[in-house]
N, CA and C of each residue as an Amber inpcrd file, in Angstrom:
protein
   474
  -1.6310000  19.1130000  11.1270000  -1.1430000  18.1830000  10.9470000
  -0.5840000  18.6270000   9.3200000   1.0010000  18.5010000   8.9280000
   1.9680000  19.8340000   8.8110000   1.9530000  19.3140000   6.8470000
   1.4450000  20.3050000   7.0810000   0.4640000  20.1670000   4.9770000
   1.8560000  19.1040000   4.5650000   3.2810000  19.0450000   4.5720000
   4.0890000  18.1940000   3.9960000   3.9890000  16.9990000   4.2230000
   2.6200000  16.3600000   5.1800000   2.5430000  15.1100000   4.8180000
   0.9840000  14.7520000   4.4230000   0.3330000  15.4840000   3.9160000
  -0.5970000  15.4760000   3.4240000  -0.6980000  13.7210000   2.7480000
   0.7330000  14.0290000   1.3550000   1.2230000  12.7020000   0.5080000
   0.9740000  11.7530000   1.5950000   0.9930000  11.7050000   2.3660000
   1.7070000  10.4530000   2.9370000   0.5200000   9.6860000   4.0530000
  -0.3750000  10.2360000   3.7570000  -1.6530000   9.8340000   4.4720000
  -2.1290000   7.8710000   4.1030000  -2.6740000   7.2880000   5.2870000
  -3.0800000   5.8100000   4.3810000  -1.0790000   5.1600000   4.7030000
  -0.3210000   5.6240000   4.5880000   1.2770000   4.8020000   5.2950000
   1.7740000   4.8540000   6.2130000   1.9700000   3.6880000   6.3990000
   2.6230000   3.4750000   8.1330000   4.3130000   4.7310000   8.3330000
   3.4660000   5.4680000   9.1350000   3.9640000   6.2150000   9.6650000
   5.7860000   5.8880000  10.2600000   5.5840000   5.1720000  10.3470000
   7.6330000   5.0330000  10.9010000   8.0730000   4.4600000   9.3410000
   7.3100000   4.0150000   8.2120000   7.8040000   4.2610000   6.9630000
   8.0450000   6.2050000   6.4260000   7.4710000   6.5080000   6.8630000
   7.5580000   8.5780000   6.9950000   9.0540000   8.3730000   7.4660000
   8.6340000   8.4670000   8.6780000  10.0910000   8.0990000   9.3200000
  11.6020000   7.8100000   8.9450000  11.5530000   6.9590000   8.6330000
  12.1200000   5.9830000   8.1730000  12.7680000   6.6210000   6.9460000
  11.7450000   7.8090000   5.6560000  12.4360000   8.4980000   5.2590000
  13.2890000   9.6710000   5.6520000  12.6350000  10.1380000   6.4810000
  12.5810000  12.1380000   7.4170000  14.4310000  11.1260000   7.5560000
  14.6730000  10.1150000   8.1910000  15.7030000  10.3330000   9.0760000
  17.2250000  10.1430000   8.2380000  16.8380000   9.0790000   6.8340000
  17.4090000   8.9400000   5.4880000  17.9440000  10.4560000   4.9450000
  16.3060000  10.9080000   4.5790000  16.7860000  12.6010000   4.4720000
  18.2430000  13.1620000   4.2480000  17.9410000  13.4480000   6.1220000
  18.4870000  14.0270000   6.9980000  19.6150000  13.2900000   7.7330000
  20.1780000  12.4340000   7.2670000  21.5680000  12.0430000   7.1620000
  21.7800000  10.9510000   8.3740000  20.4190000  10.2790000   8.9780000
  20.6840000  10.5480000  10.6300000  20.5520000   8.9920000  10.9030000
  21.1250000   8.4180000  12.1570000  21.1670000   6.4530000  12.0050000
  20.2280000   6.6200000  13.0960000  19.3100000   5.4540000  12.8550000
  18.4250000   4.9330000  13.9920000  19.0900000   5.0150000  15.2690000
  19.7320000   3.8990000  15.3440000  20.0270000   4.2480000  16.8240000
  20.4540000   5.3330000  17.6240000  21.5490000   6.3470000  16.3170000
  21.5620000   7.1370000  17.4910000  21.0600000   8.4770000  18.3350000
  19.8180000   8.8270000  16.9540000  18.4430000   9.0460000  16.5010000
  17.2510000   7.9360000  17.7700000  17.1800000   6.9140000  17.8770000
  16.8220000   6.3420000  19.5520000  17.2440000   6.7340000  20.7260000
  18.3650000   7.2650000  21.0930000  18.8390000   7.4520000  22.0090000
  19.2440000   9.0640000  22.4410000  18.8300000   9.5900000  21.1300000
  18.4330000  11.0440000  21.3160000  17.6240000  11.4570000  21.6000000
  16.1430000  10.6650000  21.9800000  14.9260000  10.6330000  22.3010000
  14.6250000  10.2460000  23.4650000  15.4400000   9.2550000  23.7060000
  16.0240000   8.4540000  24.9500000  14.9820000   7.4170000  24.6860000
  14.9100000   6.5990000  23.3690000  14.0510000   5.4650000  23.1290000
  14.9500000   4.5010000  22.9390000  13.9260000   2.6100000  23.0390000
  14.9410000   1.6960000  22.3680000  15.2020000   1.4750000  21.1720000
  16.8070000   1.1830000  20.2610000  17.0840000   1.3190000  19.3800000
  16.3300000   0.5380000  18.5520000  16.2450000  -0.6860000  19.4590000
  15.2420000  -2.0180000  18.6820000  13.4910000  -1.2410000  18.3940000
  12.8200000  -0.4180000  19.2500000  11.9560000   0.1560000  18.8120000
  11.4670000   0.3710000  17.5840000  12.1020000   1.6770000  17.5580000
  12.7350000   2.4740000  16.7300000  12.7080000   1.3950000  15.4970000
  13.6150000   1.2910000  15.3850000  13.8110000   0.1320000  14.3500000
  12.6530000  -0.2890000  13.5660000  11.4780000  -1.8420000  14.4140000
  10.8420000  -2.0510000  13.8980000   8.8680000  -0.6660000  13.6570000
   9.6120000   0.3650000  14.3410000   8.0680000   0.9460000  13.9550000
   9.3640000   1.9700000  12.4440000  10.0570000   1.9510000  12.2260000
  10.8730000   2.7070000  10.5610000   9.9960000   1.6540000   9.9640000
  10.0750000  -0.2990000   9.9720000  10.3000000  -0.8630000   9.0030000
   8.5730000  -1.1990000   8.8260000   7.7650000  -0.2750000   9.6080000
   6.4030000  -0.3850000   9.2980000   5.3660000  -2.2070000  10.6910000
   6.4360000  -2.6730000  11.1400000   5.9000000  -3.7390000  11.8220000
   5.2550000  -3.0820000  13.5830000   5.2250000  -2.4810000  13.7900000
   4.8090000  -1.8170000  15.2810000   4.4440000  -0.0550000  15.1010000
   3.1430000  -0.6270000  15.7060000   2.8690000   1.1520000  15.8880000
   3.1300000   2.1670000  16.6830000   3.4120000   3.5830000  16.2850000
   4.2290000   4.2930000  17.4150000   2.6170000   5.0910000  18.4150000
   3.7250000   4.6080000  19.6960000   2.6190000   5.5480000  20.5500000
   2.3500000   6.9790000  20.5850000   1.5150000   7.6690000  21.7170000
   1.6730000   8.6780000  21.2320000   3.2690000   9.5400000  21.8420000
   3.7450000   8.4110000  23.7400000   4.8580000   9.4930000  23.3630000
   5.7720000   8.7370000  22.9100000   6.2260000   8.4230000  22.2540000
   7.3290000   8.5130000  21.7600000   7.0620000   9.0640000  20.1430000
   5.4880000   9.3520000  19.7760000   5.6730000  10.6070000  18.6620000
   5.9270000  11.6590000  19.4350000   5.3130000  12.1210000  20.3680000
   5.5610000  13.3220000  20.5210000   7.1270000  13.4720000  20.7740000
   7.8870000  12.8080000  21.5480000   9.3080000  13.0380000  21.6280000
  10.4190000  13.2320000  20.3150000   9.4570000  12.3660000  18.8020000
  10.1970000  12.4100000  17.8750000   9.8030000  13.6190000  17.2930000
   8.6080000  14.4490000  17.0010000   8.4000000  15.0520000  16.6850000
   8.9370000  16.4480000  17.3940000   8.8740000  16.5660000  18.3220000
   9.8210000  17.5280000  18.8720000  11.6640000  17.9660000  18.1220000
  12.0520000  16.4030000  18.0970000  13.1270000  15.7120000  17.2270000
  13.4110000  16.9160000  16.3770000  12.3300000  16.4090000  16.0120000
  12.6260000  16.8020000  14.4350000  11.7580000  18.1240000  13.4090000
  11.3930000  18.3760000  14.7020000  10.3360000  20.3540000  14.3940000
   9.5430000  19.3240000  13.6400000   8.9990000  18.6070000  13.8250000
   7.2710000  18.4950000  13.0250000   6.5820000  18.4750000  14.2650000
   4.9430000  19.7330000  13.4150000   3.8330000  19.6580000  14.1750000
   3.3200000  18.5090000  15.2560000   3.4790000  18.8880000  15.7690000
   2.6630000  17.4970000  16.8050000   1.2600000  17.4040000  17.1290000
   1.2090000  16.0600000  16.7040000  -0.0840000  15.2350000  16.5150000
   0.0420000  14.4090000  14.5710000   1.0600000  15.0870000  13.5320000
   1.4880000  14.6940000  12.7150000   1.9050000  13.2170000  12.5040000
   2.8090000  12.0820000  13.6870000   2.4410000  11.5000000  13.1760000
   1.1580000  10.7340000  13.6000000   0.5020000  10.6850000  15.0780000
  -0.2440000  10.6380000  14.7760000  -1.5630000  10.1430000  13.9910000
  -1.3390000  10.7110000  13.6620000  -2.6640000  11.2130000  12.7940000
  -2.5270000  10.0980000  11.3980000  -1.1620000   9.8220000  11.1220000
  -1.1440000   9.3920000  10.2000000  -0.6460000   8.3900000  10.7460000
  -0.2760000   7.8610000  11.5200000  -1.1220000   6.5850000  12.4590000
  -2.8630000   6.6060000  12.3870000  -3.6700000   7.0330000  12.3880000
  -4.2310000   6.9490000  12.1950000  -5.2820000   6.7420000  10.8970000
  -4.6530000   7.5360000  10.3650000  -4.9990000   7.1220000   8.8720000
  -4.4520000   6.1980000   8.1000000  -3.3740000   5.2480000   8.7470000
  -2.9760000   4.0140000   8.0700000  -4.1290000   2.5640000   8.7040000
  -4.5300000   3.1590000   9.8160000  -5.4070000   1.5390000  10.7830000
  -5.9890000   1.8640000   9.9140000  -6.9960000   3.7910000   9.4930000
  -8.3060000   3.1360000   8.5570000  -8.2420000   2.9570000   7.5150000
  -6.9960000   3.5350000   6.9890000  -7.3200000   2.4040000   5.0350000
  -6.6690000   1.1240000   6.0170000  -6.1830000   0.1900000   6.6720000
  -5.8260000  -1.2000000   6.2520000  -7.1560000  -1.5840000   6.6620000
  -7.7030000  -1.5640000   8.0960000  -9.3050000  -1.6490000   8.1230000
 -10.0770000  -1.6970000   6.7450000 -10.3060000  -0.4240000   5.7880000
 -10.9820000  -0.2440000   5.3420000 -10.5150000  -1.4770000   4.4690000
  -9.6700000  -1.5630000   3.5950000  -9.2170000  -2.5970000   2.7870000
  -9.4370000  -4.0760000   3.1580000  -9.0980000  -4.5500000   4.3990000
  -9.6810000  -5.8610000   5.2310000 -11.0120000  -6.3830000   4.9050000
 -12.1910000  -4.6880000   4.6470000 -12.8420000  -5.1390000   4.8930000
 -14.1440000  -5.2910000   2.9910000 -13.0700000  -4.4920000   2.8300000
 -13.7500000  -4.2670000   1.1010000 -13.1800000  -6.0210000   0.0500000
 -12.1790000  -6.6200000   1.1970000 -11.1660000  -7.0380000   0.2730000
 -12.2930000  -8.4400000  -0.7290000 -12.4380000  -8.0980000  -1.9480000
 -13.5410000  -9.0830000  -2.6210000 -12.3290000  -9.8800000  -3.3100000
 -12.5040000 -10.9890000  -4.1150000 -11.3560000 -11.5170000  -4.7310000
 -12.5130000 -12.6680000  -6.0410000 -11.7610000 -13.1470000  -7.4850000
 -12.3730000 -13.6960000  -7.5430000 -12.5220000 -15.2220000  -7.9310000
 -13.3460000 -16.0950000  -7.8190000 -13.3600000 -17.4990000  -7.2920000
 -11.6380000 -17.6520000  -8.3130000 -11.0080000 -18.3220000  -6.6550000
  -9.5340000 -18.2530000  -6.8940000  -8.9120000 -19.5300000  -7.1690000
 -10.3030000 -20.6170000  -7.6620000  -9.6670000 -21.5960000  -7.9520000
 -10.0750000 -22.0890000  -9.2940000 -10.7060000 -21.1170000  -9.8210000
 -10.8620000 -20.7710000 -11.7480000  -9.5900000 -19.9970000 -11.7710000
  -9.1680000 -19.2660000 -11.7460000  -7.6770000 -18.9020000 -12.1140000
  -6.5220000 -19.4720000 -11.7490000  -5.6750000 -19.5040000 -12.8470000
  -4.4700000 -19.9610000 -12.6080000  -3.7250000 -19.5360000 -11.9040000
  -2.7190000 -19.2230000 -11.0560000  -1.7980000 -17.9640000  -9.3070000
  -0.3390000 -18.7300000 -11.0960000  -0.2370000 -19.3770000 -12.1210000
   0.6200000 -19.3000000 -13.0550000   0.7540000 -17.7960000 -13.8790000
  -0.3630000 -17.5710000 -13.7580000  -0.8860000 -16.7170000 -14.7990000
  -0.1650000 -14.6910000 -13.7530000  -0.1910000 -15.2150000 -12.7840000
   0.3540000 -13.9550000 -11.8450000   1.8910000 -14.4530000 -11.6560000
   2.3860000 -14.9980000 -12.5180000   3.3840000 -15.7800000 -11.8250000
   4.3080000 -14.7920000 -11.2040000   4.6400000 -13.3580000 -11.6200000
   5.3810000 -12.1610000 -10.9530000   5.3840000 -11.5640000  -9.7580000
   3.6740000 -12.8350000  -8.3140000   3.3580000 -12.3160000  -7.8430000
   2.6950000 -13.2320000  -7.0820000   2.4730000 -11.9850000  -5.7690000
   1.3960000 -13.5230000  -5.0070000   0.1190000 -13.6390000  -5.2960000
  -0.6660000 -14.4750000  -5.5140000  -2.1850000 -14.5430000  -5.9960000
  -2.6550000 -13.5530000  -4.9410000  -2.4020000 -14.4580000  -3.3140000
  -3.1440000 -13.7990000  -2.7280000  -3.4620000 -12.7460000  -2.0570000
  -2.2390000 -11.5950000  -2.4800000  -1.5540000 -10.1350000  -2.1240000
  -2.0000000  -9.5770000  -2.9120000  -2.3980000 -10.1090000  -4.6120000
  -3.5030000  -9.0810000  -5.6470000  -4.4200000  -8.3040000  -4.9180000
  -4.2750000  -6.7050000  -5.3450000  -4.9650000  -5.8100000  -5.1410000
  -6.2900000  -5.2710000  -5.9380000  -7.6130000  -7.0760000  -5.9240000
  -7.7930000  -6.9360000  -7.5810000  -8.7730000  -5.7330000  -7.7190000
  -8.8250000  -5.4220000  -6.7000000 -10.0700000  -3.4250000  -7.6260000
  -9.1210000  -2.3570000  -7.8230000  -8.1370000  -2.3350000  -7.5350000
  -6.6190000  -1.1920000  -6.9720000  -6.3740000  -1.4380000  -8.8160000
  -6.1490000  -2.9290000  -9.2060000  -5.1610000  -3.5240000 -10.4610000
  -6.2210000  -3.5980000 -10.7840000  -7.4070000  -3.8900000 -11.4020000
  -7.9040000  -4.0590000 -12.3800000  -7.6300000  -4.1200000 -13.6580000
  -7.2250000  -3.2570000 -14.2730000  -6.4750000  -2.9110000 -15.1580000
  -5.9390000  -4.1520000 -15.4200000  -4.9370000  -3.8530000 -14.9520000
  -3.7090000  -4.9270000 -15.5500000  -3.9460000  -6.8540000 -15.3300000
  -5.1610000  -6.6270000 -14.4070000  -5.2110000  -7.7820000 -14.3630000
  -6.5320000  -8.2500000 -16.0800000  -7.3420000  -7.8710000 -15.8170000
  -7.4540000  -7.7670000 -16.9780000  -7.4020000  -8.3990000 -18.1480000
  -6.0410000  -7.1780000 -18.1350000  -4.6350000  -7.1270000 -19.6440000
  -4.7870000  -8.4870000 -19.6840000  -3.8630000  -9.4940000 -18.1840000
  -3.3450000  -9.8960000 -18.3790000  -3.5090000 -11.7830000 -18.6270000
  -5.2920000 -11.8430000 -18.2010000  -5.7600000 -12.8900000 -17.7870000
  -6.7420000 -12.6770000 -19.3300000  -6.9620000 -11.5960000 -20.2830000
  -7.5200000 -11.9400000 -21.5560000  -6.2600000 -12.0480000 -22.5820000
  -4.9430000 -11.6200000 -21.9600000  -3.7840000 -12.4910000 -22.7190000
  -3.3010000 -13.5580000 -22.9120000  -3.4560000 -13.7760000 -21.1250000
  -2.5110000 -15.3370000 -21.4820000  -3.2590000 -16.3130000 -21.1850000
  -4.8500000 -15.7790000 -20.0490000  -6.1160000 -16.4080000 -19.7520000
  -6.8350000 -17.5410000 -21.0760000  -7.3880000 -19.0150000 -20.0980000
  -7.8000000 -19.8770000 -20.9330000  -9.7490000 -19.4830000 -20.4920000
 -11.6270000 -19.1450000 -20.9620000 -11.6540000 -19.0660000 -20.9230000
 -13.2250000 -19.3610000 -20.0220000 -12.6450000 -20.6110000 -19.9150000
 -13.1630000 -20.0760000 -17.6950000 -12.3640000 -19.3400000 -16.7510000
 -11.3490000 -18.4470000 -16.8460000 -10.3270000 -17.3740000 -16.3520000
 -11.6460000 -16.2460000 -16.8780000 -11.3410000 -15.8390000 -18.5210000
 -11.9320000 -15.0720000 -19.1300000 -13.3000000 -14.3770000 -18.4300000
 -14.7000000 -16.0710000 -17.8810000 -15.5840000 -15.7620000 -17.7410000
 -15.5210000 -15.1640000 -16.5670000 -14.7140000 -15.7390000 -14.9670000
 -14.9500000 -15.1490000 -14.1030000 -14.6900000 -13.8250000 -13.9920000
 -13.7770000 -13.3420000 -14.9490000 -13.1070000 -11.9000000 -14.3760000
 -14.4320000 -11.4010000 -15.2190000 -15.4460000 -11.6810000 -16.0710000
 -16.5260000 -10.9060000 -16.4570000 -17.3450000 -11.0370000 -15.5360000
 -17.2050000 -12.3280000 -14.6550000 -18.6050000 -12.6250000 -13.5610000
 -18.0630000 -11.4210000 -12.3860000 -16.8050000 -11.0000000 -11.9690000
 -16.1750000 -10.6750000 -10.7660000 -16.0020000  -8.9970000 -11.0540000
 -15.7090000  -8.8130000 -12.5000000 -15.4850000  -6.8410000 -12.5110000
 -16.8500000  -6.7940000 -13.5270000 -17.8670000  -7.2040000 -13.4930000
 -19.2630000  -7.0490000 -15.1670000 -18.8340000  -6.7530000 -16.3650000
 -19.0170000  -7.3830000 -17.5420000 -19.1660000  -6.4090000 -18.8110000
 -18.4230000  -5.3980000 -19.2900000 -19.7250000  -4.2050000 -18.3610000
 -18.8310000  -2.7150000 -18.8190000 -17.2780000  -2.8770000 -18.7800000
 -17.4880000  -2.8530000 -17.2090000 -15.8040000  -2.1690000 -16.6320000
 -14.2180000  -3.8420000 -17.5210000 -14.9540000  -4.8070000 -18.2690000
 -14.2520000  -5.3200000 -18.5380000 -13.7350000  -5.1910000 -20.0240000
 -14.8950000  -4.2990000 -20.7390000 -15.1360000  -4.7610000 -22.3640000
 -14.4800000  -2.7510000 -21.9650000 -14.5900000  -1.7970000 -20.7870000
 -13.8870000  -0.7870000 -20.9600000 -12.0280000  -0.4830000 -21.0820000
 -11.8970000  -1.5310000 -20.0990000 -10.9310000  -2.0580000 -20.1160000
  -9.5560000  -2.5890000 -21.6460000 -10.3080000  -4.1020000 -22.2390000
 -10.3780000  -4.2570000 -23.1390000 -10.2050000  -3.3940000 -24.3850000
 -11.4970000  -2.2200000 -24.3320000 -10.9890000  -1.3060000 -25.2270000
 -10.3190000  -0.7280000 -25.4430000 -10.0230000  -0.3330000 -23.8890000
  -8.5160000   0.9360000 -23.6930000  -7.6000000   0.1960000 -24.3520000
  -7.1030000  -0.8550000 -24.1410000  -6.1800000  -1.5010000 -23.9890000
  -5.6150000  -1.4980000 -25.8280000  -6.7430000  -2.5050000 -26.7260000
  -7.0820000  -1.8110000 -28.1400000  -6.2050000  -0.8460000 -28.8770000
  -6.7220000   0.1170000 -28.3740000  -6.8760000   1.1370000 -28.4440000
  -5.2420000   2.2610000 -28.1330000  -4.8350000   1.3780000 -27.5090000
  -3.0130000   1.5010000 -26.7300000  -2.4300000   1.1570000 -27.1800000
  -2.6400000  -0.1840000 -28.3010000  -2.4350000  -1.0160000 -29.0480000
  -1.8150000  -0.2320000 -31.3940000  -2.9340000  -0.0350000 -31.3860000
  -3.3370000   1.0060000 -32.4010000  -2.6070000   1.7110000 -32.5190000
  -2.1300000   2.5210000 -31.3420000  -1.5240000   4.1790000 -31.8450000
   0.2650000   3.6950000 -31.4750000  -0.0080000   2.5650000 -30.5740000
   1.9420000   2.4830000 -30.7100000   2.0860000   2.1200000 -31.9960000
């Protein structure tokens, strides 16, 4: 795999392809006709709605002078990340946590592990005692306490 694409591991290869096409000022339908593929298929791939097959990946890589196998490797990393995120998807008891605390996002789409600092900060700023207790149960007292302590330190520094 090309070293330039190491940072894109876990991102859908279609999104990466879309970025490459925009950087090179290439139109999707014109590029699709150059590689003898349907424009709708390429569009669905670049929007992340469809996975890329090996035949199309080879054509794209040859046309864009990318190392062979790069897009398929990105596809494999993307599928693995997607599968692992579904396996480890644990959430606090959402019947206790009010959705209105997270008015700016869909509460069902929150990455509770990846965004734990923001979640803890928001609940401890605006939540009631039941919600705070649920987060302490979910994350553990040590993790919650460390986030709150770092947040307090940030307030005093500013």
